[in-house]
Amino acid sequence: MQIHDLQRRTPNKTSRQIGRGGKRGKTSGRGHKGQKARAGHKIRPEIRDQIKKLPKLRGYRFASIQQKKAVVNLSDISENYADGDVVSPATLLEKKLIKRQGGVLPIVKVLGTGELTKKVTFEKVEFSETASGKTGLVNKSEKKVTHSTKTEKKISPKKTVKKESSKASKMPSKKAAK
């Protein structure tokens, strides 16, 4: 056996330094250098930069589901109604003092701006405190109210009942026990 007859049992290992992963040679389809060529690279999405430049929308964004009340002043009622007329949501709509909200007649609230000079009847309307004071109403939730030109204040009597403290009535005094 000569030295030139010697052979390895296993072939030479080929170098795998170039590319590392993939079968496309030197850069394995990653291009040359830069952040994208490195392992574990992570680039922030471009859309994030665009979103961050937009101003934040402040406040509460959802509309209320409650129906807003249509507002009418006493001065508007005295200008548009005659003595003995009925003030209701339907008549206010006819006289174009209120508008429909979503195709429905709104709840009407009478405010106390101005003076009521006519004798009118209110139906299915609510009153503010100043309006109820000027019209002489006692209860704001009355369905039908007739207003007279004289301002008469109706005062309901208030009943006051004194309540004794619960401890005093249940427990006898120490002096009485002895």
mmCIF file of N, CA and C in Angstrom, residues 15-31 36-39:
data_model
loop_
_atom_site.group_PDB
_atom_site.id
_atom_site.type_symbol
_atom_site.label_atom_id
_atom_site.label_comp_id
_atom_site.label_asym_id
_atom_site.label_seq_id
_atom_site.Cartn_x
_atom_site.Cartn_y
_atom_site.Cartn_z
ATOM 1 N N SER A 15 -18.250 23.471 3.422
ATOM 2 C CA SER A 15 -18.509 24.627 4.279
ATOM 3 C C SER A 15 -19.928 25.127 4.077
ATOM 4 N N ARG A 16 -20.609 25.399 5.181
ATOM 5 C CA ARG A 16 -21.995 25.896 5.080
ATOM 6 C C ARG A 16 -22.102 27.323 5.595
ATOM 7 N N GLN A 17 -21.031 28.057 5.579
ATOM 8 C CA GLN A 17 -21.034 29.418 6.099
ATOM 9 C C GLN A 17 -21.892 30.357 5.251
ATOM 10 N N ILE A 18 -21.859 30.181 3.949
ATOM 11 C CA ILE A 18 -22.546 31.126 3.070
ATOM 12 C C ILE A 18 -24.040 30.851 3.071
ATOM 13 N N GLY A 19 -24.839 31.894 3.218
ATOM 14 C CA GLY A 19 -26.278 31.793 3.053
ATOM 15 C C GLY A 19 -27.023 31.361 4.299
ATOM 16 N N ARG A 20 -26.657 30.217 4.892
ATOM 17 C CA ARG A 20 -27.318 29.671 6.074
ATOM 18 C C ARG A 20 -28.839 29.575 5.890
ATOM 19 N N GLY A 21 -29.277 28.527 5.387
ATOM 20 C CA GLY A 21 -30.708 28.339 5.202
ATOM 21 C C GLY A 21 -31.120 28.731 3.806
ATOM 22 N N GLY A 22 -31.846 27.889 3.133
ATOM 23 C CA GLY A 22 -32.232 28.178 1.760
ATOM 24 C C GLY A 22 -31.188 27.638 0.814
ATOM 25 N N LYS A 23 -31.527 27.498 -0.442
ATOM 26 C CA LYS A 23 -30.613 26.900 -1.407
ATOM 27 C C LYS A 23 -30.312 27.885 -2.523
ATOM 28 N N ARG A 24 -30.104 29.134 -2.152
ATOM 29 C CA ARG A 24 -29.907 30.143 -3.182
ATOM 30 C C ARG A 24 -28.528 30.777 -3.101
ATOM 31 N N GLY A 25 -27.586 30.060 -2.547
ATOM 32 C CA GLY A 25 -26.214 30.544 -2.613
ATOM 33 C C GLY A 25 -25.868 31.568 -1.568
ATOM 34 N N LYS A 26 -24.969 32.448 -1.939
ATOM 35 C CA LYS A 26 -24.286 33.357 -1.035
ATOM 36 C C LYS A 26 -25.198 34.041 0.000
ATOM 37 N N THR A 27 -26.240 34.748 -0.404
ATOM 38 C CA THR A 27 -27.055 35.503 0.565
ATOM 39 C C THR A 27 -28.423 34.883 0.814
ATOM 40 N N SER A 28 -28.694 33.736 0.188
ATOM 41 C CA SER A 28 -29.964 33.013 0.391
ATOM 42 C C SER A 28 -31.185 33.890 0.167
ATOM 43 N N GLY A 29 -31.128 34.731 -0.811
ATOM 44 C CA GLY A 29 -32.285 35.554 -1.156
ATOM 45 C C GLY A 29 -32.539 36.711 -0.214
ATOM 46 N N ARG A 30 -31.564 37.031 0.665
ATOM 47 C CA ARG A 30 -31.765 38.119 1.621
ATOM 48 C C ARG A 30 -31.172 39.432 1.145
ATOM 49 N N GLY A 31 -30.567 39.468 0.016
ATOM 50 C CA GLY A 31 -29.928 40.700 -0.439
ATOM 51 C C GLY A 31 -28.622 40.910 0.267
ATOM 52 N N LYS A 36 -32.639 43.777 7.235
ATOM 53 C CA LYS A 36 -33.420 42.657 6.719
ATOM 54 C C LYS A 36 -32.576 41.419 6.446
ATOM 55 N N ALA A 37 -31.287 41.595 6.304
ATOM 56 C CA ALA A 37 -30.416 40.455 6.031
ATOM 57 C C ALA A 37 -30.036 39.716 7.308
ATOM 58 N N ARG A 38 -30.224 40.345 8.474
ATOM 59 C CA ARG A 38 -29.781 39.746 9.731
ATOM 60 C C ARG A 38 -30.813 38.752 10.267
ATOM 61 N N ALA A 39 -30.320 37.862 11.132
ATOM 62 C CA ALA A 39 -31.212 36.928 11.799
ATOM 63 C C ALA A 39 -31.960 37.665 12.906
#
